[in-house]
CSV table of C-alpha atoms and ligand atoms in Angstrom, one decimal:
chain,number,residue,atom,x,y,z
D,29,MET,CA,30.2,-4.5,2.8
D,30,LYS,CA,32.3,-5.0,5.9
D,31,GLN,CA,32.7,-1.8,8.1
D,32,GLU,CA,35.9,-1.8,10.3
D,33,GLN,CA,35.2,-1.4,13.8
D,34,GLY,CA,36.7,1.0,16.2
D,35,ALA,CA,37.8,3.0,12.9
D,36,ALA,CA,38.4,6.8,13.4
D,37,ARG,CA,35.0,8.7,13.6
D,38,LEU,CA,32.9,8.4,10.9
D,39,PRO,CA,31.7,11.8,9.1
D,40,THR,CA,28.8,13.5,10.9
D,41,VAL,CA,26.0,12.2,9.7
D,42,GLY,CA,23.5,14.3,12.0
D,43,ASP,CA,23.5,13.7,15.5
D,44,GLY,CA,19.8,14.5,16.0
D,45,SER,CA,20.8,18.0,16.9
D,46,GLY,CA,19.0,19.6,13.8
D,47,LEU,CA,15.5,17.9,15.2
D,48,ALA,CA,14.2,20.9,17.2
D,49,PRO,CA,12.1,19.8,20.1
D,50,GLY,CA,9.2,22.1,18.3
D,51,ASP,CA,9.2,20.1,15.1
D,52,THR,CA,7.3,17.3,16.7
D,53,PHE,CA,4.7,15.2,15.3
D,54,TYR,CA,1.3,15.2,17.3
D,55,ARG,CA,0.8,12.1,19.8
D,56,GLU,CA,-2.0,11.0,18.2
D,57,GLU,CA,-0.1,10.6,14.8
D,58,LEU,CA,2.6,8.6,16.8
D,59,GLN,CA,-0.4,6.6,18.0
D,60,LEU,CA,-1.4,5.7,14.5
D,61,ALA,CA,2.2,5.3,13.6
D,62,PHE,CA,2.6,2.3,16.0
D,63,ARG,CA,-0.5,0.4,15.0
D,64,ASN,CA,-0.1,1.4,11.2
D,65,ARG,CA,3.4,0.0,10.5
D,66,GLY,CA,5.5,0.1,7.3
D,67,MET,CA,7.5,-2.5,5.6
D,68,PRO,CA,11.1,-1.7,6.5
D,69,LEU,CA,12.6,-0.7,3.3
D,70,GLU,CA,15.2,-3.6,3.3
D,71,GLY,CA,12.2,-5.6,2.9
D,72,LEU,CA,12.3,-4.6,-0.8
D,73,GLN,CA,14.8,-7.4,-1.3
D,74,TYR,CA,12.4,-10.2,-1.4
D,75,ASP,CA,10.1,-11.0,-4.3
D,76,ILE,CA,7.2,-11.8,-1.5
D,77,THR,CA,7.3,-9.7,1.4
D,78,PRO,CA,7.6,-11.8,4.6
D,79,THR,CA,3.9,-11.7,6.4
D,80,GLY,CA,5.2,-9.9,9.4
D,81,MET,CA,6.9,-7.3,7.2
D,82,HIS,CA,4.0,-6.4,5.1
D,83,TYR,CA,2.4,-2.7,5.9
D,84,LEU,CA,-0.7,-2.6,7.9
D,85,LEU,CA,-3.4,0.0,7.8
D,86,THR,CA,-6.7,-0.5,9.9
D,87,HIS,CA,-8.8,2.5,10.6
D,88,PHE,CA,-10.5,1.3,13.9
D,89,ASP,CA,-9.8,-2.2,15.8
D,90,ILE,CA,-8.7,-5.3,14.7
D,91,PRO,CA,-11.8,-7.3,15.0
D,92,LYS,CA,-11.5,-10.8,16.9
D,93,VAL,CA,-13.7,-13.7,14.8
D,94,ASP,CA,-14.7,-16.9,15.8
D,95,VAL,CA,-14.7,-18.9,12.4
D,96,GLY,CA,-17.0,-21.2,13.8
D,97,THR,CA,-20.3,-18.7,13.9
D,98,TRP,CA,-18.8,-16.2,11.1
D,99,ARG,CA,-20.6,-16.3,7.8
D,100,LEU,CA,-20.3,-14.4,5.0
D,101,HIS,CA,-23.8,-12.8,3.6
D,102,LEU,CA,-24.3,-11.6,-0.1
D,103,ASP,CA,-27.9,-10.2,-0.6
D,104,GLY,CA,-29.2,-6.8,-2.0
D,105,LEU,CA,-30.1,-6.9,-5.5
D,106,VAL,CA,-29.8,-10.5,-6.3
D,107,SER,CA,-31.8,-13.3,-7.5
D,108,ARG,CA,-30.7,-15.8,-4.4
D,109,GLY,CA,-29.1,-14.5,-1.3
D,110,LEU,CA,-26.2,-16.6,0.1
D,111,THR,CA,-24.9,-17.3,3.3
D,112,LEU,CA,-21.5,-19.0,3.3
D,113,THR,CA,-19.3,-20.6,5.7
D,114,LEU,CA,-15.3,-20.3,5.5
D,115,ASP,CA,-15.3,-24.0,4.6
D,116,ASP,CA,-17.9,-22.9,1.9
D,117,ILE,CA,-15.6,-20.8,0.3
D,118,ARG,CA,-12.7,-22.3,0.6
D,119,ARG,CA,-14.4,-25.3,-1.5
D,120,ARG,CA,-14.9,-23.0,-4.3
D,121,PRO,CA,-12.1,-22.7,-7.3
D,122,ALA,CA,-9.1,-21.3,-5.9
D,123,VAL,CA,-6.6,-18.8,-7.4
D,124,THR,CA,-3.5,-17.9,-6.2
D,125,LEU,CA,-2.3,-14.3,-7.0
D,126,ALA,CA,1.1,-12.2,-6.1
D,127,VAL,CA,-0.1,-8.5,-5.5
D,128,THR,CA,1.9,-5.5,-4.4
D,129,MET,CA,-0.5,-3.6,-2.5
D,130,GLU,CA,0.1,0.0,-1.4
D,131,CYS,CA,-1.8,2.6,0.7
D,132,ALA,CA,-3.2,5.6,-0.8
D,133,GLY,CA,-1.6,7.7,1.9
D,134,ASN,CA,1.6,6.5,1.1
D,135,GLY,CA,3.9,9.5,1.2
D,136,ARG,CA,1.8,11.8,3.0
D,137,ALA,CA,4.0,13.1,5.8
D,138,LEU,CA,6.6,13.8,3.2
D,139,LEU,CA,4.0,16.8,2.3
D,140,SER,CA,4.5,20.3,3.5
D,141,PRO,CA,2.2,21.4,5.4
D,142,ARG,CA,1.8,18.0,6.8
D,143,PRO,CA,-1.6,16.6,6.4
D,144,VAL,CA,-2.3,15.2,10.0
D,145,SER,CA,-3.3,11.5,9.8
D,146,GLN,CA,-1.4,8.1,9.5
D,147,PRO,CA,1.9,9.7,8.8
D,148,TRP,CA,3.3,7.5,6.2
D,149,LEU,CA,6.6,8.3,4.7
D,150,VAL,CA,7.1,5.9,1.5
D,151,GLU,CA,6.8,2.4,3.6
D,152,ALA,CA,3.1,1.4,3.1
D,153,ILE,CA,3.9,-1.3,0.8
D,154,GLY,CA,4.3,-5.0,0.5
D,155,THR,CA,3.7,-7.7,-2.1
D,156,SER,CA,1.9,-11.1,-1.1
D,157,GLU,CA,1.0,-14.0,-2.6
D,158,TRP,CA,-3.0,-14.1,-2.1
D,159,THR,CA,-5.4,-17.1,-2.3
D,160,GLY,CA,-9.1,-17.0,-2.5
D,161,THR,CA,-11.8,-17.4,-4.9
D,162,PRO,CA,-12.7,-15.0,-7.7
D,163,LEU,CA,-15.8,-12.6,-6.4
D,164,ARG,CA,-17.3,-12.9,-9.8
D,165,GLY,CA,-18.2,-16.3,-9.4
D,166,LEU,CA,-19.9,-15.6,-6.5
D,167,LEU,CA,-21.4,-12.7,-7.7
D,168,GLU,CA,-22.8,-15.0,-10.7
D,169,GLU,CA,-24.2,-17.5,-8.6
D,170,ALA,CA,-26.2,-14.9,-6.5
D,171,GLY,CA,-27.3,-13.2,-9.9
D,172,LEU,CA,-27.4,-9.7,-10.0
D,173,LYS,CA,-30.4,-8.1,-11.0
D,174,ASP,CA,-31.2,-5.7,-13.6
D,175,GLY,CA,-30.4,-2.0,-12.1
D,176,VAL,CA,-27.5,-3.2,-9.9
D,177,VAL,CA,-24.9,-0.4,-10.4
D,178,GLU,CA,-22.2,-1.3,-7.3
D,179,VAL,CA,-21.2,-3.9,-5.0
D,180,LEU,CA,-20.7,-2.8,-1.5
D,181,PHE,CA,-18.4,-4.3,0.9
D,182,THR,CA,-18.6,-4.5,4.8
D,183,GLY,CA,-16.4,-4.9,7.2
D,184,LEU,CA,-16.9,-6.2,10.9
D,185,ASP,CA,-14.8,-3.2,12.3
D,186,GLN,CA,-17.0,-0.3,13.3
D,187,GLY,CA,-15.7,3.0,14.5
D,188,VAL,CA,-16.1,7.1,14.4
D,189,GLN,CA,-14.5,9.1,11.8
D,190,GLY,CA,-15.3,12.5,10.9
D,191,ASP,CA,-17.9,12.5,13.6
D,192,GLU,CA,-19.5,9.4,11.7
D,193,LEU,CA,-20.2,6.2,13.4
D,194,GLN,CA,-19.9,3.8,10.5
D,195,TYR,CA,-18.7,0.1,9.7
D,196,TYR,CA,-15.6,0.3,7.4
D,197,GLN,CA,-17.2,0.2,3.8
D,198,ARG,CA,-16.3,0.6,0.3
D,199,SER,CA,-18.1,0.0,-2.8
D,200,LEU,CA,-16.9,-1.1,-6.4
D,201,THR,CA,-18.8,-0.7,-9.6
D,202,VAL,CA,-19.9,-3.8,-11.1
D,203,GLY,CA,-17.8,-3.6,-14.1
D,204,GLU,CA,-14.5,-3.4,-11.4
D,205,ALA,CA,-16.1,-5.9,-9.3
D,206,MET,CA,-16.8,-8.6,-12.4
D,207,ARG,CA,-12.9,-8.3,-13.2
D,208,ASP,CA,-11.1,-11.8,-13.4
D,209,GLU,CA,-8.4,-11.0,-10.7
D,210,VAL,CA,-10.7,-9.6,-7.9
D,211,LEU,CA,-10.6,-12.3,-5.3
D,212,LEU,CA,-12.3,-12.7,-1.7
D,213,ALA,CA,-9.1,-14.2,-0.3
D,214,TYR,CA,-8.5,-16.2,2.8
D,215,GLU,CA,-4.9,-17.0,2.5
D,216,MET,CA,-1.9,-14.7,2.4
D,217,ASN,CA,1.6,-16.4,1.5
D,218,GLY,CA,-0.1,-20.0,2.1
D,219,ARG,CA,-1.2,-19.5,5.5
D,220,PRO,CA,-4.5,-18.4,6.9
D,221,LEU,CA,-5.1,-14.4,6.7
D,222,GLU,CA,-3.6,-13.3,10.2
D,223,PRO,CA,-6.3,-11.4,12.3
D,224,GLN,CA,-4.6,-7.8,11.1
D,225,HIS,CA,-4.8,-8.6,7.4
D,226,GLY,CA,-8.4,-9.6,7.8
D,227,TYR,CA,-9.3,-13.0,9.0
D,228,PRO,CA,-11.0,-14.8,7.8
D,229,LEU,CA,-11.9,-13.2,4.4
D,230,ARG,CA,-10.9,-10.1,2.9
D,231,LEU,CA,-11.7,-8.4,-0.6
D,232,LEU,CA,-8.3,-8.4,-2.5
D,233,VAL,CA,-8.5,-5.6,-5.5
D,234,PRO,CA,-5.3,-6.0,-7.2
D,235,GLY,CA,-4.2,-2.6,-9.1
D,236,TRP,CA,-6.2,-0.2,-6.7
D,237,TYR,CA,-4.9,1.5,-3.6
D,238,GLY,CA,-5.5,-0.7,-0.6
D,239,MET,CA,-8.4,1.3,1.0
D,240,THR,CA,-10.8,-0.8,-1.7
D,241,SER,CA,-9.3,-4.1,-0.2
D,242,VAL,CA,-12.1,-4.5,2.6
D,243,LYS,CA,-10.7,-6.7,5.4
D,244,TRP,CA,-12.9,-9.0,7.6
D,245,LEU,CA,-15.7,-9.4,5.3
D,246,ASP,CA,-19.2,-9.7,6.9
D,247,ARG,CA,-21.2,-8.5,3.9
D,248,ILE,CA,-21.7,-8.2,0.2
D,249,GLU,CA,-24.5,-6.4,-0.9
D,250,ALA,CA,-25.4,-5.5,-4.7
D,251,ILE,CA,-26.8,-1.9,-4.8
D,252,GLY,CA,-28.9,0.3,-7.2
D,253,GLU,CA,-27.2,3.8,-6.6
D,254,PRO,CA,-23.6,4.9,-6.2
D,255,PHE,CA,-22.8,4.0,-2.2
D,256,GLN,CA,-22.3,7.4,-0.6
D,257,GLY,CA,-20.6,6.4,2.6
D,258,TYR,CA,-17.9,8.3,4.4
D,259,GLN,CA,-14.9,6.1,3.0
D,260,MET,CA,-16.1,7.0,-0.5
D,261,THR,CA,-17.1,10.7,-0.4
D,262,ALA,CA,-15.6,11.9,2.5
D,263,ALA,CA,-12.0,10.1,2.9
D,264,TYR,CA,-9.8,9.1,-0.4
D,265,ARG,CA,-10.3,11.9,-2.0
D,266,ARG,CA,-7.8,14.4,-4.0
D,267,ALA,CA,-8.7,17.7,-3.2
D,268,PRO,CA,-7.3,21.2,-2.4
D,269,THR,CA,-9.5,22.0,0.9
D,270,ALA,CA,-11.6,20.3,3.7
D,271,ASP,CA,-14.7,21.5,1.9
D,272,ASP,CA,-14.0,20.7,-2.0
D,273,PRO,CA,-15.0,17.2,-2.9
D,274,GLY,CA,-12.4,16.5,-5.0
D,275,GLU,CA,-11.6,13.7,-7.1
D,276,PRO,CA,-11.6,10.0,-5.9
D,277,VAL,CA,-8.4,8.1,-5.2
D,278,SER,CA,-8.3,4.7,-7.1
D,279,LEU,CA,-5.6,3.0,-9.0
D,280,ILE,CA,-1.9,2.7,-7.8
D,281,GLN,CA,0.3,5.4,-9.6
D,282,VAL,CA,3.7,4.4,-10.6
D,283,ARG,CA,6.6,4.4,-7.9
D,284,ALA,CA,10.3,3.2,-7.5
D,285,LEU,CA,11.7,2.8,-4.4
D,286,MET,CA,15.6,1.8,-3.6
D,287,VAL,CA,16.9,-0.7,-1.1
D,288,PRO,CA,19.0,1.8,1.3
D,289,PRO,CA,22.8,1.1,0.3
D,290,GLY,CA,25.2,0.3,2.7
D,291,ILE,CA,24.4,1.0,6.5
D,292,PRO,CA,22.3,3.2,8.6
D,293,ASP,CA,23.0,5.8,11.1
D,294,PHE,CA,20.8,4.7,14.0
D,295,LEU,CA,18.8,8.1,14.5
D,296,THR,CA,18.9,10.0,10.9
D,297,ARG,CA,18.7,6.8,8.8
D,298,VAL,CA,21.3,8.5,6.4
D,299,ARG,CA,23.4,5.6,4.7
D,300,LEU,CA,27.1,4.9,5.0
D,301,VAL,CA,28.6,3.3,2.0
D,302,GLU,CA,32.5,2.8,1.1
D,303,ALA,CA,33.8,4.6,-1.9
D,304,GLY,CA,33.8,2.5,-5.4
D,305,ASP,CA,31.5,0.1,-7.3
D,306,VAL,CA,27.9,0.1,-5.3
D,307,LEU,CA,25.2,-1.9,-6.8
D,308,LEU,CA,21.9,0.0,-6.1
D,309,THR,CA,18.7,-2.1,-5.9
D,310,GLY,CA,14.9,-1.9,-5.6
D,311,ARG,CA,11.7,-2.3,-6.6
D,312,ALA,CA,9.2,-0.5,-8.8
D,313,TRP,CA,5.2,-1.0,-9.5
D,314,ALA,CA,2.5,0.7,-11.4
D,315,GLY,CA,-0.8,-1.0,-9.9
D,316,ARG,CA,-2.7,-2.0,-13.2
D,317,ARG,CA,0.0,-0.6,-15.6
D,318,GLU,CA,3.1,-1.6,-16.2
D,319,VAL,CA,6.3,-0.3,-15.3
D,320,ALA,CA,7.9,0.6,-18.3
D,321,ARG,CA,11.4,2.3,-17.0
D,322,VAL,CA,13.3,3.0,-13.8
D,323,GLU,CA,15.8,5.9,-13.8
D,324,VAL,CA,18.1,6.9,-11.3
D,325,SER,CA,19.8,10.3,-10.5
D,326,ALA,CA,23.0,10.7,-8.9
D,327,ASP,CA,23.1,14.6,-8.8
D,328,GLY,CA,19.4,15.0,-6.6
D,329,GLY,CA,17.3,14.8,-9.7
D,330,ARG,CA,19.0,17.0,-12.6
D,331,THR,CA,20.3,14.2,-14.6
D,332,TRP,CA,18.6,10.8,-14.7
D,333,GLU,CA,20.1,7.3,-16.2
D,334,SER,CA,18.0,4.4,-16.7
D,335,ALA,CA,18.0,1.2,-14.4
D,336,ARG,CA,18.0,-2.5,-15.8
D,337,LEU,CA,14.7,-3.9,-15.0
D,338,GLY,CA,14.2,-7.3,-13.8
D,339,GLU,CA,10.8,-9.5,-14.5
D,340,PRO,CA,7.7,-8.6,-12.8
D,341,VAL,CA,7.0,-11.1,-10.0
D,342,SER,CA,3.2,-11.2,-11.4
D,343,ARG,CA,1.0,-8.9,-13.8
D,344,TYR,CA,-0.1,-7.1,-10.4
D,345,ALA,CA,3.3,-7.0,-8.8
D,346,TRP,CA,6.5,-5.4,-8.7
D,347,ARG,CA,9.6,-5.8,-10.7
D,348,SER,CA,12.9,-5.4,-9.5
D,349,TRP,CA,15.5,-2.9,-10.8
D,350,SER,CA,19.4,-2.5,-10.5
D,351,PHE,CA,21.9,0.2,-11.1
D,352,PRO,CA,25.7,0.0,-10.9
D,353,TRP,CA,26.8,3.0,-9.4
D,354,LYS,CA,30.5,4.7,-8.7
D,355,ALA,CA,30.4,5.9,-5.5
D,356,THR,CA,32.8,8.7,-4.9
D,357,PRO,CA,33.6,10.2,-1.8
D,358,GLY,CA,31.2,12.9,0.2
D,359,ARG,CA,27.5,13.7,0.6
D,360,HIS,CA,25.1,12.4,-2.3
D,361,SER,CA,21.3,12.6,-2.6
D,362,LEU,CA,20.3,9.4,-4.7
D,363,CYS,CA,17.0,9.8,-6.5
D,364,VAL,CA,14.7,6.8,-8.1
D,365,ARG,CA,11.8,7.2,-10.1
D,366,GLY,CA,9.5,5.1,-12.3
D,367,TRP,CA,7.8,5.3,-15.6
D,368,ASP,CA,4.4,3.7,-16.5
D,369,SER,CA,3.3,2.3,-19.6
D,370,GLU,CA,1.4,4.9,-20.4
D,371,GLY,CA,4.4,7.7,-20.2
D,372,ASN,CA,3.4,8.9,-16.6
D,373,VAL,CA,6.5,9.4,-14.3
D,374,GLN,CA,7.0,10.4,-10.9
D,375,PRO,CA,7.0,13.9,-10.2
D,376,THR,CA,10.1,15.6,-8.6
D,377,GLU,CA,8.1,17.8,-6.3
D,378,PRO,CA,5.3,16.4,-4.4
D,379,ALA,CA,1.8,17.5,-5.4
D,380,TRP,CA,0.1,18.7,-2.4
D,381,ASN,CA,-3.7,17.8,-1.6
D,382,PHE,CA,-5.7,18.2,1.9
D,383,GLN,CA,-5.7,14.5,2.6
D,384,GLY,CA,-2.3,13.8,1.7
D,385,MET,CA,-3.5,11.1,-0.9
D,386,ALA,CA,-1.2,9.5,-3.7
D,387,ASN,CA,2.1,11.4,-3.3
D,388,ASN,CA,4.3,9.3,-5.5
D,389,ALA,CA,7.4,11.8,-5.8
D,390,VAL,CA,10.5,10.5,-6.3
D,391,HIS,CA,12.5,8.6,-3.6
D,392,ARG,CA,15.8,10.4,-2.4
D,393,VAL,CA,18.3,8.7,-0.3
D,394,ASP,CA,20.7,10.5,1.7
D,395,MET,CA,24.2,8.9,2.0
D,396,ILE,CA,27.8,9.5,2.6
D,397,VAL,CA,30.6,7.5,0.8
D,398,ARG,CA,33.5,7.5,2.6
U,21,LIG,N1,-12.4,-3.8,7.2
U,21,LIG,C1,-11.3,-2.7,7.0
U,21,LIG,N2,-10.9,-2.9,5.7
U,21,LIG,C2,-9.4,-2.3,5.1
U,21,LIG,C3,-9.2,-1.1,6.1
U,21,LIG,C4,-10.0,-0.9,7.3
U,21,LIG,O1,-9.7,0.0,8.0
U,21,LIG,N3,-10.9,-2.0,7.8
U,21,LIG,N4,-8.1,-0.4,6.0
U,21,LIG,C5,-7.6,-0.5,4.1
U,21,LIG,C6,-6.6,0.2,3.9
U,21,LIG,S1,-6.8,1.8,4.0
U,21,LIG,C7,-5.6,-0.4,3.4
U,21,LIG,S2,-4.3,0.5,2.9
U,21,LIG,C8,-5.5,-1.8,3.6
U,21,LIG,C9,-4.2,-2.3,4.0
U,21,LIG,O2,-4.3,-3.9,4.0
U,21,LIG,P1,-3.3,-4.2,4.9
U,21,LIG,O3,-3.3,-4.1,6.6
U,21,LIG,O4,-3.8,-5.9,5.2
U,21,LIG,O5,-1.6,-4.2,4.9
U,21,LIG,O6,-6.5,-2.3,3.8
U,21,LIG,C10,-7.8,-1.8,3.5
U,21,LIG,N5,-9.0,-2.7,4.0
U,22,LIG,MO1,-4.8,2.6,3.1
């Protein structure tokens, strides 16, 4: 859509005067937000997110790895421990799979009161083509002994969280670790992983929120007890209070997002479009489940109409949707929501929890039609 230059003043979209100096985010949240930035929503136009647009989330520092001395260690309760170079891993059977990744904290900053952590709105997403070798082949080669219940993944990055000194570690049950689609990935979009995405090797667990896909893999260990580390038992829990252990967060919940239509106001990001036919588009995904339906509401969520669905980019990646909208002059709050194949739908209002996990409330886009 072409906007005239030098036309009459646009209707007020908000000049920032509503942003009282007291309603600020903490400096620490800003610090996290610069390191861990999201995918600009116009990135929803691509089947495969350009690598530099993919969201990022790193708890500690991005390790600088010398691939010449780097080794992957596979040990614990196995018959044969393995120590592998990157070339050893690259020589193994390779699979390329498009996967939509999403951070479990996506939507956190839309909660009220706001859980203080990485302040995601809705941009903690991206879809990449990951190339790697199936984890199962390596586990079979090492030979899991009787009594193995979980596989533990340790990254090279160390830091302090919740007063606990730790390497970043997450585990999977043997059943989850042996699934076909779980990869040890060394390429993203046909190129070696960039440092911030886990170079030289990361775990990739399609369908799960991103925290499970451990970057900068150092060690894979077969263990006989469920792993009780910080990132399993303290973080990534859906709980009402700090003390309540709550439930672990695991699979990605259904979500649809809209490509912001028209053009933005710089400060508020409110959208401006011209009256008439507007084709609304976006993407929807549901992790391991399928997206069954996407619906759009032009009246702030009172009534909903079905959008047209495109083909999924892969079994584990998002699909496009489109909806022809007759834009009438005035202010509008457009909403979009997805349904998954098990009948789950995105809630209209967010469900609050202490860590701000898995808030998949409907996406709202404020616009002015002129
Ligand atoms: N070693 C390590 N792996 C990690 C993390 C981390 O901090 N350290 N963050 C996790 C989280 S919370 C997410 S959402 C994804 C983000 O992956 P990306 O930065 O490649 O998008 O990586 C996961 N893997
Ligand atoms: Mo995350």
